Short mmCIF file of C-alpha atoms and ligand atoms in Angstrom, two decimals:
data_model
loop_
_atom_site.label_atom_id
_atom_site.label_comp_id
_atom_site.label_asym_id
_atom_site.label_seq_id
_atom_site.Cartn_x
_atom_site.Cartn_y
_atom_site.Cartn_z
CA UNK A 1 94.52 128.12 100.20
CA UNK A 2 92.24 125.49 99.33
CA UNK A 3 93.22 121.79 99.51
CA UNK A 4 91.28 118.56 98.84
CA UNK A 5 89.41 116.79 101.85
CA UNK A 6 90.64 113.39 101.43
CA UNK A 7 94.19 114.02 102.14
CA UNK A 8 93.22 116.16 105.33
CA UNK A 9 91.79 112.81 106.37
CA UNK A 10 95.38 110.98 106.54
CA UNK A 11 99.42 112.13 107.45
CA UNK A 12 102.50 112.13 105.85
CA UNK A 13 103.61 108.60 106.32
CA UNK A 14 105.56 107.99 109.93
CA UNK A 15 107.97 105.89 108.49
CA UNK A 16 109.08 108.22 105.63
CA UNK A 17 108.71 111.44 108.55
CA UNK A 18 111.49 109.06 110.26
CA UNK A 19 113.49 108.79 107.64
CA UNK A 20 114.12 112.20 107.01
CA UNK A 21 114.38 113.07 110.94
CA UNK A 22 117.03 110.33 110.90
CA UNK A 23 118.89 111.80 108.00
CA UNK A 24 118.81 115.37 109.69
CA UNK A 25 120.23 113.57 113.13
CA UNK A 26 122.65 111.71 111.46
CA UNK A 27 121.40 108.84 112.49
CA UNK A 28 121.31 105.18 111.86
CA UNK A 29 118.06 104.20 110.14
CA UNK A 30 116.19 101.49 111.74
CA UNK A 31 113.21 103.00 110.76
CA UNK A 32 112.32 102.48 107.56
CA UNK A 33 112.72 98.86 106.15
CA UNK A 34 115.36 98.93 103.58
CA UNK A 35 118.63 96.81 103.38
CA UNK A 36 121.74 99.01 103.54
CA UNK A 37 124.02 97.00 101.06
CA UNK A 38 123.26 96.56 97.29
CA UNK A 39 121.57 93.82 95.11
CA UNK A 40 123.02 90.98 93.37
CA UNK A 41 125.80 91.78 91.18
CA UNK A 42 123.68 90.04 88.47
CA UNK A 43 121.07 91.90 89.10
CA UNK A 44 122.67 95.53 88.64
CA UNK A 45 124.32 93.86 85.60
CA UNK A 46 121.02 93.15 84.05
CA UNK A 47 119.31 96.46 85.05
CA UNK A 48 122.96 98.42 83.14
CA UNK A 49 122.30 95.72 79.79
CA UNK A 50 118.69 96.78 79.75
CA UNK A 51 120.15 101.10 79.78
CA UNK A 52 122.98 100.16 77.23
CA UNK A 53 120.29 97.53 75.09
CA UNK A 54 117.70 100.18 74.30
CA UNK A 55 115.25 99.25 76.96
CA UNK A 56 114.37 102.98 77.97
CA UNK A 57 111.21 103.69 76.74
CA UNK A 58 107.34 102.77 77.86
CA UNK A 59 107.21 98.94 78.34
CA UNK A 60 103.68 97.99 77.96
CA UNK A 61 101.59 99.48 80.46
CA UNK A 62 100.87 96.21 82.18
CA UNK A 63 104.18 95.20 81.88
CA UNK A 64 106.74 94.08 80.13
CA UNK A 65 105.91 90.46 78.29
CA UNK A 66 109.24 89.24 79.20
CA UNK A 67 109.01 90.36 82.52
CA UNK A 68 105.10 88.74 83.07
CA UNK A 69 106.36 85.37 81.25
CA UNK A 70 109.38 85.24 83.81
CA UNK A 71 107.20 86.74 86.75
CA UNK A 72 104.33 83.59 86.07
CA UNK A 73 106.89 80.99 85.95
CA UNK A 74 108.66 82.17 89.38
CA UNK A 75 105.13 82.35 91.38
CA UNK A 76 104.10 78.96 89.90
CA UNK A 77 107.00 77.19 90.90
CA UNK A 78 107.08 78.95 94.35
CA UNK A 79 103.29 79.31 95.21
CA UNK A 80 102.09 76.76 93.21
CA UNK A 81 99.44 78.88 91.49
CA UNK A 82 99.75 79.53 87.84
CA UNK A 83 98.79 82.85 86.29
CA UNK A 84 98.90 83.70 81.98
CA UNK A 85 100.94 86.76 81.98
CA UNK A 86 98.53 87.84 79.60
CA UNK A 87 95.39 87.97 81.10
CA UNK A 88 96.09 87.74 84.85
CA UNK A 89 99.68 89.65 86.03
CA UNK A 90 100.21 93.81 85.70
CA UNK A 91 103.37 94.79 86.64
CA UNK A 92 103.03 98.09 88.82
CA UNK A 93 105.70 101.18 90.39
CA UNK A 94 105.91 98.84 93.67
CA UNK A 95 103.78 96.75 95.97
CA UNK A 96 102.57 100.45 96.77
CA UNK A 97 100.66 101.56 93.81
CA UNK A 98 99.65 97.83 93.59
CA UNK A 99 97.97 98.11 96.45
CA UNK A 100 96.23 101.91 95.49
CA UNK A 101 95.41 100.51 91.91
CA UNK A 102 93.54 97.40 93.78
CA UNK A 103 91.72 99.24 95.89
CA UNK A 104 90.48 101.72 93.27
CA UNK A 105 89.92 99.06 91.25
CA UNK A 106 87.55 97.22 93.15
CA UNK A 107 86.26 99.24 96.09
CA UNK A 108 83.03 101.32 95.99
CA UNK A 109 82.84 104.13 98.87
CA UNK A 110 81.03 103.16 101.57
CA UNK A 111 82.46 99.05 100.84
CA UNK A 112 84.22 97.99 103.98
CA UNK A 113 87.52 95.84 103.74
CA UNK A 114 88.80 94.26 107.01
CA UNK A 115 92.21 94.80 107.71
CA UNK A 116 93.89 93.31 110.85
CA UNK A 117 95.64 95.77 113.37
CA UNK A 118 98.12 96.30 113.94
CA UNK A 119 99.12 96.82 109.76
CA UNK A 120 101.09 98.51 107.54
CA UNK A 121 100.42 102.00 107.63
CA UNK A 122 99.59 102.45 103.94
CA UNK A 123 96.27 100.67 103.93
CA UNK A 124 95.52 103.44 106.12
CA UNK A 125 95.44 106.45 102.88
CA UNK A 126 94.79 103.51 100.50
CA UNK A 127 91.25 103.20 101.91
CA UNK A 128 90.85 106.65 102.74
CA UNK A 129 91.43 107.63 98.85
CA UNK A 130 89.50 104.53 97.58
CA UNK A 131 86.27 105.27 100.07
CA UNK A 132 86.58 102.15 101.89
CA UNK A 133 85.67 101.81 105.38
CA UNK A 134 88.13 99.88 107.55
CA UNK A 135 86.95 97.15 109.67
CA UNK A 136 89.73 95.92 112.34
CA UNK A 137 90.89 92.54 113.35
CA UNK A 138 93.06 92.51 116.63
CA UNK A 139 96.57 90.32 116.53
CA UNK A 140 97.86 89.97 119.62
CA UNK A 141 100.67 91.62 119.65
CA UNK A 142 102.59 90.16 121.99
CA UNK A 143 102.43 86.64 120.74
CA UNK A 144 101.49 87.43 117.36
CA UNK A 145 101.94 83.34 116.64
CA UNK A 146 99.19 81.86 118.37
CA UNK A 147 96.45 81.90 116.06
CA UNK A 148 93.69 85.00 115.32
CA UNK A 149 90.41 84.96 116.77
CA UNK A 150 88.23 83.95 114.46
CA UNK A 151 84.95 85.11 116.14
CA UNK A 152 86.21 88.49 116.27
CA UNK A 153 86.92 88.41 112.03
CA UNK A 154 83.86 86.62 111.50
CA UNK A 155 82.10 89.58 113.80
CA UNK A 156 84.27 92.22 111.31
CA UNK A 157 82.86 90.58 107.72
CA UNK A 158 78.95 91.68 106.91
CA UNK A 159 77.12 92.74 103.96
CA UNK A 160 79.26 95.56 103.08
CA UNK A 161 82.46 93.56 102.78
CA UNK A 162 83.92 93.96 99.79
CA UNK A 163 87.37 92.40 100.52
CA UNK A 164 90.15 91.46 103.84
CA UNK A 165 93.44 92.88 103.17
CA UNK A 166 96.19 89.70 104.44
CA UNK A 167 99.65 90.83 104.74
CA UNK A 168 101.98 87.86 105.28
CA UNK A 169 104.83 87.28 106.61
CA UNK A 170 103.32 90.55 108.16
CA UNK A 171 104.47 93.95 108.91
CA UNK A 172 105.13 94.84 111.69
CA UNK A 173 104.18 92.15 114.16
CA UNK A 174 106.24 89.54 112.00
CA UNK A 175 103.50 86.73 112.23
CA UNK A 176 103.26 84.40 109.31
CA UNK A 177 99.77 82.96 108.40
CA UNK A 178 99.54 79.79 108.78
CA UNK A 179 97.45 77.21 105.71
CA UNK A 180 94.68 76.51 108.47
CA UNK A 181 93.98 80.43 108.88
CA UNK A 182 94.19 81.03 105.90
CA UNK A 183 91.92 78.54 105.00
CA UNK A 184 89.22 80.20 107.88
CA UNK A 185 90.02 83.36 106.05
CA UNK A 186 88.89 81.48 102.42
CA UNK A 187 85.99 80.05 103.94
CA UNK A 188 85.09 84.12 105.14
CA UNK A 189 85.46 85.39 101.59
CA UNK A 190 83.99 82.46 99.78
CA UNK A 191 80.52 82.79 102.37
CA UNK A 192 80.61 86.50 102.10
CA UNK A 193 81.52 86.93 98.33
CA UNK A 194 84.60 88.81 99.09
CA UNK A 195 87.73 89.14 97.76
CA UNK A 196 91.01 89.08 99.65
CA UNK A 197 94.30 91.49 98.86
CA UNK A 198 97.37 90.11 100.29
CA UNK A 199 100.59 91.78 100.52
CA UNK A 200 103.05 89.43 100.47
CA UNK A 201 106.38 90.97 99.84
CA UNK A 202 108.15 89.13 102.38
CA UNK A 203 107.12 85.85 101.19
CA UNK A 204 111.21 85.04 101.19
CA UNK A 205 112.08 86.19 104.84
CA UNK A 206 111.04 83.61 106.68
CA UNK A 207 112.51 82.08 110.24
CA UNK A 208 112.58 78.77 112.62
CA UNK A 209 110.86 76.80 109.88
CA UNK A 210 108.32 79.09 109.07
CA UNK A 211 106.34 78.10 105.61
CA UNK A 212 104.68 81.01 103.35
CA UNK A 213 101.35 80.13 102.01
CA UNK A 214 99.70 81.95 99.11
CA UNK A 215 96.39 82.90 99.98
CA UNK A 216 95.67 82.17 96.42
CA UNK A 217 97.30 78.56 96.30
CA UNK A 218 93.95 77.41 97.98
CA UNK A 219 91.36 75.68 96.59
CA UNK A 220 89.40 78.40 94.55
CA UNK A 221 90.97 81.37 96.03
CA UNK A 222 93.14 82.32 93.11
CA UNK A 223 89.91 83.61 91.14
CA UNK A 224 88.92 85.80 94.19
CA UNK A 225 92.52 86.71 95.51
CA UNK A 226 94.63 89.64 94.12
CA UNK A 227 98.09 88.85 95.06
CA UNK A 228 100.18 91.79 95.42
CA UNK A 229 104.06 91.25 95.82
CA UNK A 230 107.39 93.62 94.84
CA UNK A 231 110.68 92.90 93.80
CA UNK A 232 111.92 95.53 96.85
CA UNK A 233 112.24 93.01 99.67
CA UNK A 234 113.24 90.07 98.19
CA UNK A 235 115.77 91.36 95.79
CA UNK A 236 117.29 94.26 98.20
CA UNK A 237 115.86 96.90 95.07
CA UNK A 238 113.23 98.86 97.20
CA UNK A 239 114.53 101.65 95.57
CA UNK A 240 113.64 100.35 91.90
CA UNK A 241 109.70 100.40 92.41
CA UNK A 242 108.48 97.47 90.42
CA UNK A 243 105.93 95.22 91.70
CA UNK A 244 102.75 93.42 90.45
CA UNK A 245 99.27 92.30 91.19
CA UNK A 246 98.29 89.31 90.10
CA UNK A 247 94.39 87.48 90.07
CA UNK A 248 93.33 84.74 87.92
CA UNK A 249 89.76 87.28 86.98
CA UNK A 250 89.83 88.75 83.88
CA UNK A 251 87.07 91.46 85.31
CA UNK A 252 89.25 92.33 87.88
CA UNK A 253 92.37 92.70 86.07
CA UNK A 254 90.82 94.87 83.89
CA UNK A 255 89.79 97.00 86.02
CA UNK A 256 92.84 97.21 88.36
CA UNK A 257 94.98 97.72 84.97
CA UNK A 258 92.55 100.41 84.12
CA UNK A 259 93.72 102.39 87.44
CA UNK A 260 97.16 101.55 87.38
CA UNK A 261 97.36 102.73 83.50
CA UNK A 262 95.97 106.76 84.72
CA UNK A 263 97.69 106.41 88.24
CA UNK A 264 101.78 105.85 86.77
CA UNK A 265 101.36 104.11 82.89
CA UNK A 266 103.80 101.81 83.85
CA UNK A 267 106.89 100.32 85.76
CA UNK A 268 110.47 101.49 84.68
CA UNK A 269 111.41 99.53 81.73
CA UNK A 270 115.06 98.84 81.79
CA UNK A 271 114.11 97.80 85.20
CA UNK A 272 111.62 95.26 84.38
CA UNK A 273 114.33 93.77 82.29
CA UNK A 274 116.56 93.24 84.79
CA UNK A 275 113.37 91.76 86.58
CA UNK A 276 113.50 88.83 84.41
CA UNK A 277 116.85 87.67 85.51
CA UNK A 278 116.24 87.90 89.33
CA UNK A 279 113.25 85.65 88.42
CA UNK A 280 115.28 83.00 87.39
CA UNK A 281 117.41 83.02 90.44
CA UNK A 282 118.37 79.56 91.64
CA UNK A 283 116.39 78.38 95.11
CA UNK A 284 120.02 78.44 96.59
CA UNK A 285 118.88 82.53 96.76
CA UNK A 286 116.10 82.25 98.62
CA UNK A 287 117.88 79.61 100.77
CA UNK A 288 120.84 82.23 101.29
CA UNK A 289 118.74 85.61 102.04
CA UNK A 290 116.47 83.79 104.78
CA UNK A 291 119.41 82.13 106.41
CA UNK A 292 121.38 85.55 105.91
CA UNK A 293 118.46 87.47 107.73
CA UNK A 294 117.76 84.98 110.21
CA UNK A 295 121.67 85.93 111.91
CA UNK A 296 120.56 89.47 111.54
CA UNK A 297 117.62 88.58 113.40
CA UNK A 298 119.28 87.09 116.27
CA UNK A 299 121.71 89.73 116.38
CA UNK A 300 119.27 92.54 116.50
CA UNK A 301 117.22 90.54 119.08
CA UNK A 302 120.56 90.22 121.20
CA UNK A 303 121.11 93.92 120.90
CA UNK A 304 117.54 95.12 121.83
CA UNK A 305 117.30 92.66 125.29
CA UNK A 306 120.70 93.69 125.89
CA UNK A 307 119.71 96.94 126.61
CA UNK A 308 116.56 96.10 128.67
CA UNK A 309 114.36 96.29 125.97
CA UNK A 310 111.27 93.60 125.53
CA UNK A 311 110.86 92.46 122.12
CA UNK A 312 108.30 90.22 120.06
CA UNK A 313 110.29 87.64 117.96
CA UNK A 314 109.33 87.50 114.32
CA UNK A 315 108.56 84.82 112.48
CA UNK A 316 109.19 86.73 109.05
CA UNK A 317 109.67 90.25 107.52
CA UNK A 318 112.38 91.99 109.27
CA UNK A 319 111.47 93.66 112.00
CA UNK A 320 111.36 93.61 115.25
CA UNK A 321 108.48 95.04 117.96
CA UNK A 322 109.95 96.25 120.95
CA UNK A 323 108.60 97.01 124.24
CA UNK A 324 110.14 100.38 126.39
CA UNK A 325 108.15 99.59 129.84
CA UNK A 326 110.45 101.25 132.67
CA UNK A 327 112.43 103.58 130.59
CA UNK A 328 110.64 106.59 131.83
CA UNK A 329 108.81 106.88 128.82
CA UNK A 330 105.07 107.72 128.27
CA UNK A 331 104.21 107.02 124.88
CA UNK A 332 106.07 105.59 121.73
CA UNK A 333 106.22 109.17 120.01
CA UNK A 334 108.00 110.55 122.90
CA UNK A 335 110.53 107.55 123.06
CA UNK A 336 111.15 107.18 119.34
CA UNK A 337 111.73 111.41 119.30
CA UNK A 338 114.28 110.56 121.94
CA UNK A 339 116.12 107.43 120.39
CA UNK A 340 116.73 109.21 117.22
CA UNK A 341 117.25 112.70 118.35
CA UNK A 342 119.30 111.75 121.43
CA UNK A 343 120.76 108.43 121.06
CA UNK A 344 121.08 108.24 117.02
CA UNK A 345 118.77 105.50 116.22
CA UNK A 346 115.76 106.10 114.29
CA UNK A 347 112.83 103.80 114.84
CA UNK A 348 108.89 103.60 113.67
CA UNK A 349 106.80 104.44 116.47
CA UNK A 350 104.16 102.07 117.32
CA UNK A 351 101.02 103.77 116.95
CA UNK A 352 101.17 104.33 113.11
CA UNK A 353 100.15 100.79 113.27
CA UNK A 354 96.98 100.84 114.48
CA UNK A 355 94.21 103.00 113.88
CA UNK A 356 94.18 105.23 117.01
CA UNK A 357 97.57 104.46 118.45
CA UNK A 358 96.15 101.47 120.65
CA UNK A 359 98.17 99.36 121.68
CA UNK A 360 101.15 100.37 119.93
CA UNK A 361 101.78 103.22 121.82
CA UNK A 362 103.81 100.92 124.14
CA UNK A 363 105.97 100.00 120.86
CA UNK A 364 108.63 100.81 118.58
CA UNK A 365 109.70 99.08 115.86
CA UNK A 366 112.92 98.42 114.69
CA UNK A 367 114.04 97.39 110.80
CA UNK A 368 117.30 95.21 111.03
CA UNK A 369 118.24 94.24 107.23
CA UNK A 370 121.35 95.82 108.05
CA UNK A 371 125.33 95.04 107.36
CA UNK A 372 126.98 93.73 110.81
CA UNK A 373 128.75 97.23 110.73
CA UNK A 374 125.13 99.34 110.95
CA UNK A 375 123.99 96.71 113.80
CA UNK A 376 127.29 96.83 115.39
CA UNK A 377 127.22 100.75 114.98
CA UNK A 378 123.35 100.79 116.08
CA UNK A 379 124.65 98.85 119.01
CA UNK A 380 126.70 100.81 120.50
CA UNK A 381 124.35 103.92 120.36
CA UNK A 382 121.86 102.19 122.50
CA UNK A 383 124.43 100.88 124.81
CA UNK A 384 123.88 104.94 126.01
CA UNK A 385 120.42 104.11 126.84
CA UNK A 386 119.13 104.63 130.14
CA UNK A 387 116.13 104.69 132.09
CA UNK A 388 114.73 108.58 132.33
CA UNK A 389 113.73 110.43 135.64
N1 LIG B 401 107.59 98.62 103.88
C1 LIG B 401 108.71 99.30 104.48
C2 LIG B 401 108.46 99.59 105.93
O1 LIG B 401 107.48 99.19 106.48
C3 LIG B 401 109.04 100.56 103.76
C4 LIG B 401 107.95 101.57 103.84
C5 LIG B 401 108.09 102.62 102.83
O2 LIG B 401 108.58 103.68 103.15
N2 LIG B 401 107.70 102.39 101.62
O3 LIG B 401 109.27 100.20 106.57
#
């Protein structure tokens, strides 16, 4: 049997692998990052009007106009950066394929794109299938707040960068960019031509006072800035698969349109509908999540030291790094295997972070936008913890 090269290059994804290992446990998922309790009534009304109304065919393949026109008004009055739904925004099946469209979009093989570690594991295959070489950027792990070095990402950009992928709030180390870095970042990009891709689907989940910037928002970045965000995260819908990238470059958009149109044609329709009244939520919303997320923070912070566990305290996203020093426990594969396997919690082992396990081979990381019930039930299981040998 013959297969393709490129995907011998890259794994089934570690967070999906823990998913199903969870699921053939029984266990409780704190693995992959999903909320376990269902969107805003609204929303689900919106998303049945659209199925009743007609709305089940092809929406345009960049989206639906409705949908852009609500999308552009939402990021404006959020990120103060305006986009014509037109000629700048294509809706996409998730922050995932927005990502993969980008990067085929704009990467040549052999470009390099600098990526800080540890990072979301899909950038991993993304470059892989787009024939861009990753360049890393250390975060320290443990304190992921105090600022990055910025010798070591000035040392990672050189003639052959073609972009910096900046996830914030990031996943998993929960650090939030702050305007001056990402100004030091701008300054990169603007010296070495380069664009930047940010992922910033948990723009929303912020703690402690914590501000998202836009990369884009600053001073001439939205021309060289694809902006990739979902509806998943912030609207509890990670299951619906619409997101969007969004650059004020007509070249560009072309281009990443171009992909997305052969990769998936489009986003689900009625979907996108429904998309246009979560847009329009109040800032009371956003004001209500955070603060809703922030107790299930706390909570899930309390549970993990309870149990002798160190952890890094985000800043946004939702989830935690934790630290298993003294439980006996080699390496974060081993300890993961035997949290959900043994104790009924399933977690992301560290390693799929970084590039070749690193540093993250002393992690796990657990998800916690749970109902009190999952964390309570969660917490119990690792109350049955112990120290091995
Ligand atoms: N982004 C989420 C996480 O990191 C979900 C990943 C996925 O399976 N798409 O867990």
């Amino acid at each position: 049997m013959h297969t393709a090269a490129r995907v011998g290059l890259f794994q089934e994804s570690v967070i999906r692998e823990m998913t199903r290992l969870c699921n053939e446990h029984g266990g409780i998922n704190l693995a992959q990052g999903f909320p376990d309790s269902d969107p805003p009534r609204a929303l689900l009304d919106a998303a049945k009007r659209a199925l009743d109304g007609g709305k089940n065919q092809y929406a345009i393949t960049w989206g639906a106009p409705s949908f852009r026109r609500a999308l552009a008004d939402k990021i404006a009055s959020h990120n103060g950066v305006t986009y014509e739904p037109d000629r700048h925004l294509t809706v996409t099946c998730g922050a995932t394929e927005a990502m993969m469209a980008t990067m085929l979009a704009i990467i040549d093989p052999g470009d390099e794109v600098v990526v800080f570690e540890p990072f979301y594991e899909n950038y991993g295959p993304d470059a892989v299938m787009s024939g861009a070489t990753l360049r890393f950027v250390p975060l320290d792990l443990r304190r992921p707040e105090i600022p990055f070095d910025r010798e070591a990402l000035r040392a990672a950009f050189g003639p052959r960068t073609r972009a910096i992928i900046v996830n914030t709030p990031h996943n998993p180390s929960g650090k939030v960019f702050t305007r001056d870095e990402l100004g030091f970042i701008a300054e990169l990009c603007e010296r070495h031509d380069a664009l930047a891709i940010t992922d910033e689907v948990y723009e929303h989940i912020l703690y402690d006072g914590a501000r998202h910037v836009s990369l884009a928002s600053l001073p001439g970045m939205a021309e060289r800035t694809v902006v990739i965000n979902s509806m998943s995260k912030t609207f509890s819908v990670t299951g619906w698969r619409v997101g969007w990238a969004a650059v004020r470059d007509a070249e560009i958009v072309t281009a990443i349109r171009r992909a997305h149109d052969f990769l998936t044609v489009g986003a689900a329709a009625p979907l996108q509908e429904a998309g246009v009244v979560a847009m329009a939520f109040p800032k009371s919303y956003y004001d209500e999540m955070a603060a809703s997320y922030a107790v299930k923070r706390d909570r899930m912070l309390g549970i993990l030291r309870g149990v002798g566990l160190q952890v890094v305290t985000p800043r946004g996203s939702y989830y935690i790094m934790t630290e298993f020093a003294g439980f006996g426990f080699d390496d974060d594969v081993s300890f993961a295997r035997h949290l959900v396997t043994d104790i009924g919690v399933a977690t992301v082992p560290g390693s799929s972070f970084f590039q070749n396990g690193g540093a993250g081979r002393r992690y796990v990381r657990f998800a916690f936008p749970k109902r009190e019930e999952t964390l309570r039930a969660a917490e119990e299981r690792l109350s049955r913890l112990q120290p091995r040998g």
